[in-house]
Short mmCIF file of C-alpha atoms in Angstrom, two decimals:
data_model
loop_
_atom_site.label_atom_id
_atom_site.label_comp_id
_atom_site.label_asym_id
_atom_site.label_seq_id
_atom_site.Cartn_x
_atom_site.Cartn_y
_atom_site.Cartn_z
CA MET A 1 -21.13 -19.92 -5.20
CA SER A 2 -22.92 -16.88 -7.25
CA ALA A 3 -23.27 -13.34 -7.42
CA ASN A 4 -23.26 -10.41 -8.27
CA GLY A 5 -20.95 -7.87 -9.57
CA VAL A 6 -21.04 -3.78 -9.99
CA VAL A 7 -18.86 -2.21 -12.43
CA LEU A 8 -16.63 0.47 -11.30
CA ASP A 9 -14.99 3.46 -13.53
CA LYS A 10 -11.11 3.05 -12.33
CA PRO A 11 -10.52 7.20 -11.55
CA GLY A 12 -8.01 8.88 -13.50
CA LYS A 13 -8.29 7.19 -17.03
CA ALA A 14 -7.60 9.62 -19.79
CA SER A 15 -10.19 7.70 -21.55
CA TYR A 16 -12.95 4.85 -20.53
CA ASP A 17 -12.96 3.03 -24.09
CA SER A 18 -12.02 0.16 -22.94
CA PRO A 19 -12.12 -2.67 -20.33
CA ALA A 20 -9.31 -2.40 -18.89
CA SER A 21 -10.36 0.98 -17.45
CA PHE A 22 -13.14 -0.70 -14.67
CA ARG A 23 -12.79 -2.63 -11.75
CA ILE A 24 -16.09 -5.36 -10.95
CA ILE A 25 -16.20 -5.19 -7.20
CA VAL A 26 -18.31 -8.62 -6.45
CA LEU A 27 -21.23 -8.27 -3.55
CA LEU A 28 -21.30 -11.18 -1.52
CA LYS A 29 -23.70 -12.79 0.52
CA THR A 30 -22.99 -11.92 4.28
CA ILE A 31 -22.48 -15.33 5.85
CA SER A 32 -19.99 -16.02 2.95
CA LYS A 33 -18.26 -12.88 4.35
CA ILE A 34 -18.33 -13.94 7.30
CA LEU A 35 -17.63 -17.71 6.67
CA ALA A 36 -14.34 -16.48 4.25
CA ARG A 37 -12.86 -14.17 7.26
CA VAL A 38 -12.72 -16.53 9.23
CA MET A 39 -10.78 -18.71 7.12
CA THR A 40 -8.34 -15.69 6.18
CA VAL A 41 -7.81 -15.84 9.79
CA ARG A 42 -6.81 -19.31 10.16
CA LEU A 43 -4.86 -19.75 6.63
CA PHE A 44 -2.70 -17.24 7.65
CA ALA A 45 -1.53 -18.17 10.66
CA ILE A 46 -0.73 -22.12 8.83
CA ALA A 47 0.57 -18.91 6.56
CA LYS A 48 2.54 -17.70 8.62
CA SER A 49 3.69 -20.82 10.89
CA MET A 50 4.63 -22.86 7.23
CA GLY A 51 6.82 -19.64 5.35
CA LEU A 52 4.41 -19.11 2.38
CA LEU A 53 4.07 -15.63 2.48
CA HIS A 54 7.67 -13.50 1.61
CA PRO A 55 8.83 -11.49 4.69
CA ASN A 56 9.53 -8.41 1.49
CA GLN A 57 5.18 -8.96 1.49
CA CYS A 58 3.17 -5.93 2.24
CA GLY A 59 -0.31 -4.99 2.28
CA SER A 60 -3.51 -7.35 3.23
CA LEU A 61 -1.58 -8.79 5.69
CA PRO A 62 -2.20 -7.93 10.23
CA GLY A 63 0.40 -5.01 10.70
CA LEU A 64 1.11 -4.23 7.70
CA SER A 65 0.73 -1.09 5.61
CA ALA A 66 2.43 0.99 2.52
CA THR A 67 4.74 3.12 5.36
CA ASP A 68 6.19 -0.46 5.98
CA ALA A 69 6.71 -1.24 1.70
CA CYS A 70 8.12 2.93 1.64
CA LEU A 71 10.15 2.33 5.06
CA ALA A 72 11.94 0.10 3.85
CA LEU A 73 12.71 0.97 0.26
CA THR A 74 13.68 4.50 1.39
CA HIS A 75 16.09 2.51 3.83
CA GLU A 76 17.65 0.29 1.87
CA ILE A 77 18.09 4.02 -0.60
CA LYS A 78 19.91 5.49 1.84
CA THR A 79 22.34 2.78 3.09
CA LEU A 80 23.33 1.34 -0.40
CA GLN A 81 24.06 5.18 -1.29
CA ARG A 82 26.36 5.74 1.77
CA PRO A 83 29.43 3.66 0.54
CA ARG A 84 29.42 6.13 -3.12
CA LEU A 85 27.09 3.72 -5.04
CA GLU A 86 24.60 5.05 -7.45
CA VAL A 87 20.69 3.42 -6.66
CA SER A 88 18.33 2.47 -9.11
CA THR A 89 14.53 1.08 -8.82
CA LEU A 90 12.00 0.22 -10.97
CA PHE A 91 8.78 -0.20 -9.82
CA LEU A 92 6.06 -2.91 -11.83
CA ASP A 93 2.91 -3.15 -11.53
CA ILE A 94 0.87 -6.60 -11.75
CA LYS A 95 -1.45 -6.93 -14.93
CA ALA A 96 -4.80 -7.36 -13.44
CA GLY A 97 -3.61 -9.73 -10.21
CA PHE A 98 -7.00 -10.66 -9.23
CA ASP A 99 -8.49 -11.92 -12.13
CA ASN A 100 -5.20 -14.81 -12.30
CA VAL A 101 -5.33 -16.32 -10.27
CA ASN A 102 -5.49 -20.45 -11.07
CA ALA A 103 -6.85 -22.36 -8.54
CA SER A 104 -5.47 -25.70 -9.79
CA THR A 105 -2.09 -23.96 -9.63
CA LEU A 106 -2.90 -22.28 -5.58
CA ARG A 107 -3.85 -26.05 -4.76
CA ALA A 108 -0.83 -27.61 -6.42
CA ARG A 109 1.43 -24.83 -4.39
CA LEU A 110 -0.69 -24.92 -0.92
CA LEU A 111 -1.09 -28.94 -1.21
CA ALA A 112 3.33 -28.93 -1.70
CA SER A 113 3.79 -26.86 1.48
CA HIS A 114 1.36 -28.89 3.59
CA VAL A 115 -1.24 -27.33 4.23
CA PRO A 116 -4.07 -28.97 5.86
CA SER A 117 -5.82 -30.50 3.11
CA TYR A 118 -9.55 -29.32 4.59
CA MET A 119 -7.89 -26.01 4.42
CA VAL A 120 -7.02 -26.52 0.91
CA ASP A 121 -10.28 -28.02 0.12
CA TRP A 122 -12.37 -24.94 1.35
CA VAL A 123 -10.43 -22.52 -0.67
CA SER A 124 -10.75 -24.34 -3.95
CA SER A 125 -14.53 -24.81 -3.53
CA PHE A 126 -14.20 -21.64 -2.77
CA LEU A 127 -12.80 -20.84 -5.91
CA SER A 128 -14.51 -23.31 -8.30
CA GLU A 129 -18.32 -23.08 -9.13
CA ARG A 130 -18.74 -19.31 -9.51
CA THR A 131 -21.11 -17.24 -10.90
CA CYS A 132 -20.85 -14.22 -11.43
CA THR A 133 -23.67 -11.05 -12.60
CA LEU A 134 -22.78 -7.55 -14.26
CA VAL A 135 -24.64 -4.45 -12.59
CA PHE A 136 -24.30 -1.64 -14.78
CA GLN A 137 -26.78 0.77 -16.76
CA GLY A 138 -28.51 -1.83 -19.82
CA SER A 139 -26.13 -5.09 -18.44
CA PRO A 140 -28.37 -7.86 -19.27
CA ASN A 141 -28.57 -9.59 -15.17
CA LEU A 142 -27.49 -12.52 -16.87
CA PRO A 143 -24.96 -14.64 -14.74
CA SER A 144 -21.62 -16.36 -16.50
CA PRO A 145 -19.31 -18.10 -15.47
CA VAL A 146 -16.38 -17.49 -13.35
CA SER A 147 -13.43 -20.04 -14.21
CA VAL A 148 -10.42 -18.18 -13.13
CA GLY A 149 -9.54 -15.56 -10.88
CA THR A 150 -10.82 -14.15 -7.26
CA PRO A 151 -13.37 -12.50 -6.27
CA GLN A 152 -12.66 -8.61 -5.44
CA GLY A 153 -14.70 -7.76 -1.92
CA SER A 154 -14.21 -11.02 -0.28
CA PRO A 155 -11.57 -11.31 3.32
CA ILE A 156 -9.53 -13.54 1.98
CA SER A 157 -8.98 -12.76 -1.67
CA PRO A 158 -6.11 -10.55 -1.07
CA LEU A 159 -4.62 -13.55 1.80
CA LEU A 160 -5.31 -15.70 -1.79
CA PHE A 161 -3.72 -13.34 -4.19
CA LEU A 162 -0.94 -13.59 -1.37
CA LEU A 163 0.26 -16.50 -1.92
CA TYR A 164 0.24 -16.62 -5.20
CA VAL A 165 2.36 -14.70 -6.39
CA ALA A 166 4.66 -14.82 -3.34
CA PRO A 167 6.87 -17.43 -5.83
CA LEU A 168 7.47 -14.59 -7.21
CA HIS A 169 9.97 -12.41 -4.53
CA MET A 170 13.78 -13.06 -4.48
CA SER A 171 16.48 -12.04 -2.42
CA ILE A 172 18.67 -9.24 -4.26
CA PRO A 173 22.07 -8.15 -3.58
CA ARG A 174 22.84 -5.59 -2.60
CA GLY A 175 18.92 -5.00 -3.49
CA LEU A 176 15.82 -4.79 -2.76
CA MET A 177 12.39 -6.18 -4.26
CA VAL A 178 9.94 -5.38 -1.86
CA SER A 179 5.72 -5.48 -2.91
CA TYR A 180 2.36 -4.29 -1.58
CA VAL A 181 0.22 -6.80 -3.27
CA ASP A 182 0.13 -6.26 -7.01
CA ASP A 183 3.13 -3.44 -7.00
CA PHE A 184 6.67 -4.81 -6.92
CA SER A 185 9.40 -2.87 -6.60
CA ILE A 186 13.27 -4.18 -7.69
CA THR A 187 16.53 -1.64 -6.72
CA VAL A 188 19.99 -2.04 -7.21
CA ALA A 189 23.00 -0.77 -7.07
CA SER A 190 26.56 -0.85 -8.11
CA SER A 191 28.83 1.33 -9.47
CA SER A 192 27.48 2.32 -12.51
CA TYR A 193 23.49 3.54 -13.79
CA ARG A 194 23.76 1.34 -16.44
CA GLY A 195 25.22 -1.59 -14.14
CA ASN A 196 22.13 -1.21 -12.37
CA ILE A 197 20.20 -1.06 -16.11
CA ARG A 198 21.19 -4.34 -16.87
CA ARG A 199 21.32 -5.72 -13.35
CA VAL A 200 17.39 -4.64 -12.71
CA GLN A 201 17.09 -6.70 -16.72
CA LYS A 202 19.01 -9.64 -15.90
CA ILE A 203 15.72 -9.56 -12.15
CA PHE A 204 12.67 -8.39 -14.75
CA THR A 205 13.75 -11.77 -16.99
CA THR A 206 13.82 -13.67 -14.25
CA ILE A 207 10.32 -12.91 -12.78
CA SER A 208 8.50 -12.23 -15.62
CA ALA A 209 9.48 -16.72 -16.16
CA ARG A 210 8.19 -17.43 -12.73
CA GLY A 211 4.93 -15.05 -13.64
CA ARG A 212 4.42 -17.12 -16.59
CA ASP A 213 4.87 -20.17 -14.68
CA ILE A 214 1.78 -19.63 -13.29
CA GLY A 215 -0.42 -17.31 -15.57
CA VAL A 216 0.20 -13.82 -14.24
CA SER A 217 2.22 -10.97 -15.99
CA PHE A 218 3.42 -6.95 -15.46
CA SER A 219 1.39 -4.22 -17.27
CA VAL A 220 4.60 -2.86 -18.63
CA PRO A 221 3.10 0.55 -20.02
CA LYS A 222 2.77 1.52 -16.30
CA THR A 223 6.42 0.39 -15.86
CA GLU A 224 8.73 3.51 -14.07
CA LEU A 225 12.40 3.62 -13.49
CA ILE A 226 14.28 6.49 -11.37
CA HIS A 227 17.72 7.03 -10.29
CA TRP A 228 18.15 8.13 -6.85
CA ARG A 229 20.77 10.85 -5.36
CA THR A 230 22.19 12.17 -2.43
CA PRO A 231 20.51 15.96 -1.94
CA SER A 232 24.72 16.50 -1.92
CA GLN A 233 24.85 15.42 -5.75
CA ARG A 234 26.67 18.18 -8.41
CA SER A 235 26.54 16.22 -11.00
CA PRO A 236 24.26 15.99 -14.18
CA ARG A 237 21.37 13.42 -13.67
CA SER A 238 21.43 10.28 -15.60
CA LYS A 239 19.26 10.34 -18.33
CA ALA A 240 20.32 6.16 -18.77
CA PRO A 241 16.48 4.42 -19.43
CA ILE A 242 15.86 0.91 -20.01
CA ALA A 243 14.32 -1.94 -22.35
CA LEU A 244 11.66 -4.56 -21.69
CA GLU A 245 9.98 -6.56 -24.27
CA GLY A 246 9.80 -3.83 -26.86
CA HIS A 247 9.63 -0.60 -24.09
CA LEU A 248 12.06 1.62 -23.66
CA PHE A 249 11.84 3.80 -19.94
CA HIS A 250 13.02 6.99 -19.40
CA PRO A 251 13.72 7.63 -15.45
CA SER A 252 11.32 9.76 -14.11
CA GLU A 253 11.41 12.75 -11.91
CA VAL A 254 8.40 12.13 -9.82
CA VAL A 255 7.22 8.60 -9.35
CA ARG A 256 3.77 8.15 -7.65
CA TRP A 257 4.17 4.95 -5.39
CA LEU A 258 1.31 4.22 -3.04
CA GLY A 259 -0.08 7.40 -2.60
CA TYR A 260 4.43 8.26 -1.40
CA TRP A 261 5.46 10.87 -4.15
CA PHE A 262 9.44 9.89 -4.07
CA THR A 263 11.54 12.37 -6.33
CA PRO A 264 15.43 11.16 -6.44
CA ALA A 265 16.65 13.07 -3.56
CA LEU A 266 14.14 12.13 -2.12
CA SER A 267 12.70 15.75 -0.98
CA PRO A 268 9.56 16.51 0.99
CA THR A 269 8.26 19.03 -0.95
CA HIS A 270 6.59 17.53 -3.58
CA HIS A 271 4.60 15.82 -2.51
CA PHE A 272 3.68 17.56 0.52
CA ARG A 273 2.84 19.80 -2.15
CA HIS A 274 0.13 17.67 -3.77
CA ARG A 275 -1.36 16.48 -0.78
CA THR A 276 -1.77 20.51 0.03
CA SER A 277 -3.84 20.58 -3.60
CA LEU A 278 -5.66 17.34 -3.30
CA ALA A 279 -7.08 18.98 0.00
CA GLN A 280 -7.59 21.37 -1.12
CA ALA A 281 -10.02 20.60 -4.26
CA VAL A 282 -11.88 18.35 -1.55
CA PHE A 283 -12.57 21.32 0.31
CA SER A 284 -13.28 23.62 -2.03
CA PHE A 285 -16.05 20.49 -2.64
CA VAL A 286 -17.39 20.66 0.78
CA LYS A 287 -16.76 23.99 2.23
CA PRO A 288 -20.79 25.07 -0.37
CA LEU A 289 -22.10 22.59 1.92
CA PHE A 290 -21.99 24.06 4.91
CA SER A 291 -22.66 28.24 4.95
CA PRO A 292 -21.93 30.46 7.90
CA GLY A 293 -25.70 29.99 9.94
CA ALA A 294 -27.10 27.58 7.62
CA GLY A 295 -26.78 24.50 7.23
CA VAL A 296 -25.86 20.92 9.39
CA TRP A 297 -24.52 21.66 12.86
CA PRO A 298 -20.94 23.43 13.21
CA PHE A 299 -18.92 19.94 15.25
CA LEU A 300 -19.90 18.81 11.65
CA CYS A 301 -17.26 20.44 10.32
CA HIS A 302 -15.28 19.29 12.66
CA ARG A 303 -15.47 16.30 12.36
CA ILE A 304 -15.33 16.88 8.39
CA ALA A 305 -11.97 18.80 9.51
CA THR A 306 -10.71 15.78 11.41
CA GLY A 307 -11.87 12.47 9.95
CA LEU A 308 -11.83 13.89 5.77
CA LEU A 309 -9.67 16.64 5.32
CA CYS A 310 -6.70 16.40 7.94
CA PRO A 311 -5.63 13.09 6.76
CA ILE A 312 -5.13 13.99 3.00
CA LEU A 313 -3.28 16.96 4.00
CA THR A 314 -0.97 14.42 6.42
CA TYR A 315 -0.47 11.31 4.61
CA GLY A 316 3.01 10.22 4.14
CA ALA A 317 3.73 12.84 7.38
CA ASP A 318 5.15 9.70 9.42
CA LEU A 319 7.95 9.62 6.39
CA PHE A 320 8.58 12.56 5.33
CA THR A 321 9.22 15.39 7.57
CA PRO A 322 7.87 18.72 5.51
CA THR A 323 10.56 21.13 5.07
CA TYR A 324 9.89 24.74 5.80
CA THR A 325 8.61 26.08 2.30
CA ALA A 326 5.80 22.99 2.57
CA LEU A 327 4.83 23.20 5.62
CA ARG A 328 4.18 27.31 5.19
CA GLY A 329 1.57 25.64 2.41
CA MET A 330 -0.46 23.30 4.57
CA ASN A 331 -0.33 26.24 6.88
CA SER A 332 -1.52 28.45 4.90
CA PHE A 333 -4.71 25.85 4.03
CA TRP A 334 -5.20 24.87 8.00
CA HIS A 335 -6.09 28.58 8.54
CA ARG A 336 -8.36 28.40 6.15
CA VAL A 337 -10.17 25.31 7.99
CA GLN A 338 -10.01 26.16 11.16
CA ARG A 339 -12.17 29.58 10.60
CA TRP A 340 -14.90 27.36 8.42
CA THR A 341 -14.89 25.84 11.63
CA THR A 342 -15.19 27.65 14.26
CA ASN A 343 -16.73 30.77 11.79
CA ASN A 344 -14.46 32.91 12.94
CA PHE A 345 -13.42 36.81 10.84
CA TYR A 346 -9.75 36.60 8.67
CA SER A 347 -8.51 38.88 11.23
CA THR A 348 -8.58 36.79 13.93
CA PRO A 349 -5.34 35.68 15.17
CA THR A 350 -3.82 32.43 14.34
CA SER A 351 -2.78 31.37 17.79
CA ILE A 352 -6.71 30.99 18.77
CA LEU A 353 -8.03 28.99 16.06
CA SER A 354 -6.23 25.82 16.92
CA ARG A 355 -7.93 26.72 21.25
CA GLU A 356 -11.16 27.46 19.22
CA ALA A 357 -11.62 25.17 16.43
CA CYS A 358 -10.44 22.54 19.07
CA LEU A 359 -8.02 21.23 15.60
CA PRO A 360 -3.95 21.06 16.33
CA PRO A 361 -1.13 22.51 14.37
CA ILE A 362 -0.11 21.08 11.29
CA ALA A 363 3.62 20.54 12.71
CA SER A 364 2.54 19.32 16.37
CA TYR A 365 0.69 17.18 14.60
CA CYS A 366 3.20 15.57 11.83
CA ARG A 367 5.16 15.48 14.60
CA TYR A 368 2.66 13.05 16.45
CA ARG A 369 2.64 10.60 13.45
CA ARG A 370 6.29 10.57 13.27
CA ARG A 371 6.28 9.60 16.95
CA LEU A 372 3.45 6.93 16.63
CA ALA A 373 5.38 5.73 13.33
CA ALA A 374 8.41 4.93 15.56
CA LEU A 375 6.86 3.23 17.65
CA ARG A 376 5.29 0.57 15.64
CA VAL A 377 7.95 0.29 13.65
CA ALA A 378 9.92 -0.75 17.54
CA CYS A 379 7.15 -2.42 18.53
CA ALA A 380 7.02 -4.98 15.57
CA PRO A 381 8.29 -8.55 14.73
CA PRO A 382 11.07 -7.97 12.95
CA TYR A 383 10.53 -11.53 11.33
CA ALA A 384 7.37 -9.78 9.95
CA ASN A 385 8.41 -6.67 9.30
CA PRO A 386 10.43 -5.21 6.55
CA ALA A 387 10.53 -1.98 8.81
CA ALA A 388 11.79 -3.85 11.44
CA ALA A 389 12.95 -6.58 10.55
CA ARG A 390 16.10 -3.04 9.67
CA LEU A 391 16.37 -1.62 12.76
CA PRO A 392 20.62 -2.88 14.25
CA PRO A 393 20.25 -5.93 15.86
CA SER A 394 21.33 -3.60 19.52
CA PHE A 395 17.99 -1.88 18.86
CA ALA A 396 16.40 -3.24 21.92
CA SER A 397 12.81 -4.66 20.51
CA LEU A 398 9.37 -3.65 21.93
CA SER A 399 7.50 -6.56 19.79
CA LEU A 400 6.68 -8.11 22.94
CA PHE A 401 4.32 -4.75 24.10
CA ARG A 402 2.88 -4.71 20.69
CA ALA A 403 -0.97 -5.20 20.92
CA GLN A 404 -2.87 -7.34 19.85
CA ASP A 405 -3.80 -6.67 15.96
CA SER A 406 -7.01 -4.64 15.98
CA SER A 407 -8.93 -6.48 12.95
CA ARG A 408 -8.59 -10.17 15.06
CA HIS A 409 -9.18 -9.26 18.34
CA ILE A 410 -12.60 -11.07 17.62
CA THR A 411 -11.19 -13.68 16.18
CA LYS A 412 -8.68 -14.62 18.53
CA GLY A 413 -8.50 -17.80 18.93
CA LEU A 414 -9.08 -18.43 15.45
CA SER A 415 -5.23 -18.76 14.11
CA SER A 416 -5.12 -22.25 16.43
CA TYR A 417 -6.34 -25.50 13.63
CA THR A 418 -7.29 -28.62 14.30
CA SER A 419 -4.23 -31.62 13.92
CA PRO A 420 -5.77 -34.33 10.88
CA SER A 421 -3.60 -37.26 12.38
CA THR A 422 -4.43 -36.57 16.34
CA GLY A 423 -7.72 -34.26 15.59
CA ALA A 424 -6.51 -32.23 18.99
CA PRO A 425 -5.94 -28.61 18.33
CA LYS A 426 -2.44 -26.90 17.43
CA SER A 427 -1.41 -23.76 17.52
CA PRO A 428 1.22 -22.62 14.77
CA PRO A 429 4.40 -22.31 16.38
CA ARG A 430 5.96 -19.24 16.81
CA HIS A 431 9.76 -17.84 15.21
#
């Protein structure tokens, strides 16, 4: 299989002198993407029925998102703090995850798990005999052989990567390991932060050894440590560091994970302050393109406000509840957007702006996002969603009322596979 690889720079890098500051996105033929999508649906159904994926793996799977991983993490933190335990979390990132998938190792694992041979042969063929032509300014346009890794840009690549790194997961007594694609978090609790450091070091050694067995490693410079606290704690913050592979990591005051900004006390103020700053930066870039009385139609301003600015501003509202201070800053920015959408005067009362612009108030929209998130978790099956698995047993599950995933409605019947022995269609068993 031959493809073109577009070289894109990773945003936010201090220097672009290293190849690690760039990402290669593979452009595949459309017909191959359709076939890969069909095989993704079928392989996911097989992997789900055979338990090849860990329940705490999120991302690139139907019905799972970054919110579910963060919900499970925050729930576990508060649950462990209830008996007055000290809780710490280590955030890890797999180094060049997609590029380190070994085809022979993945094939051996699929065969050992009794995946149908036709599926294993297709995956092996997909990952073998590949060439890639890098596309960038001044490139020689010569195809180069690719013997390892999965192409970023294919629908099946994220699922193959999750199957490849699933053995890294392990159960932690009085703790939790949850991941989102290649981002891992290890949460432990004990009577002291020093005890947490020793436990995390032991767990890191174990999963690093498992990673070496399959040819993956963690990017140690991207590692972050945080010691959680309750809002009522008045004792001095712990500064106990952790030593990993010759690097010393001190606890962070703020950690950004999956787009959420976490503080030791799980305060939402810092998160929404960053979201407001980011939304203001985007608005300052978009605003000059639509001057009053000129340019495009006004309804396009409304579309930009609802499709671009509002999601940026309210990201994380399904997990955090904005405080009064954070909500005041968000409202101030949102009123500017409403005036820009309607071309109203600055003297126009803010209570009228929402109706004129057909844009909901931020406080109401955040409540709406939280209700949707709660309904989504309530309808999720506990065996497939780490956040739903933490609901109390007495909670009445609404998974029977869950609609079909929008990403699977076209390929609804493709999850059934043919038994090699009988040749008859066979549906994977349900839990």
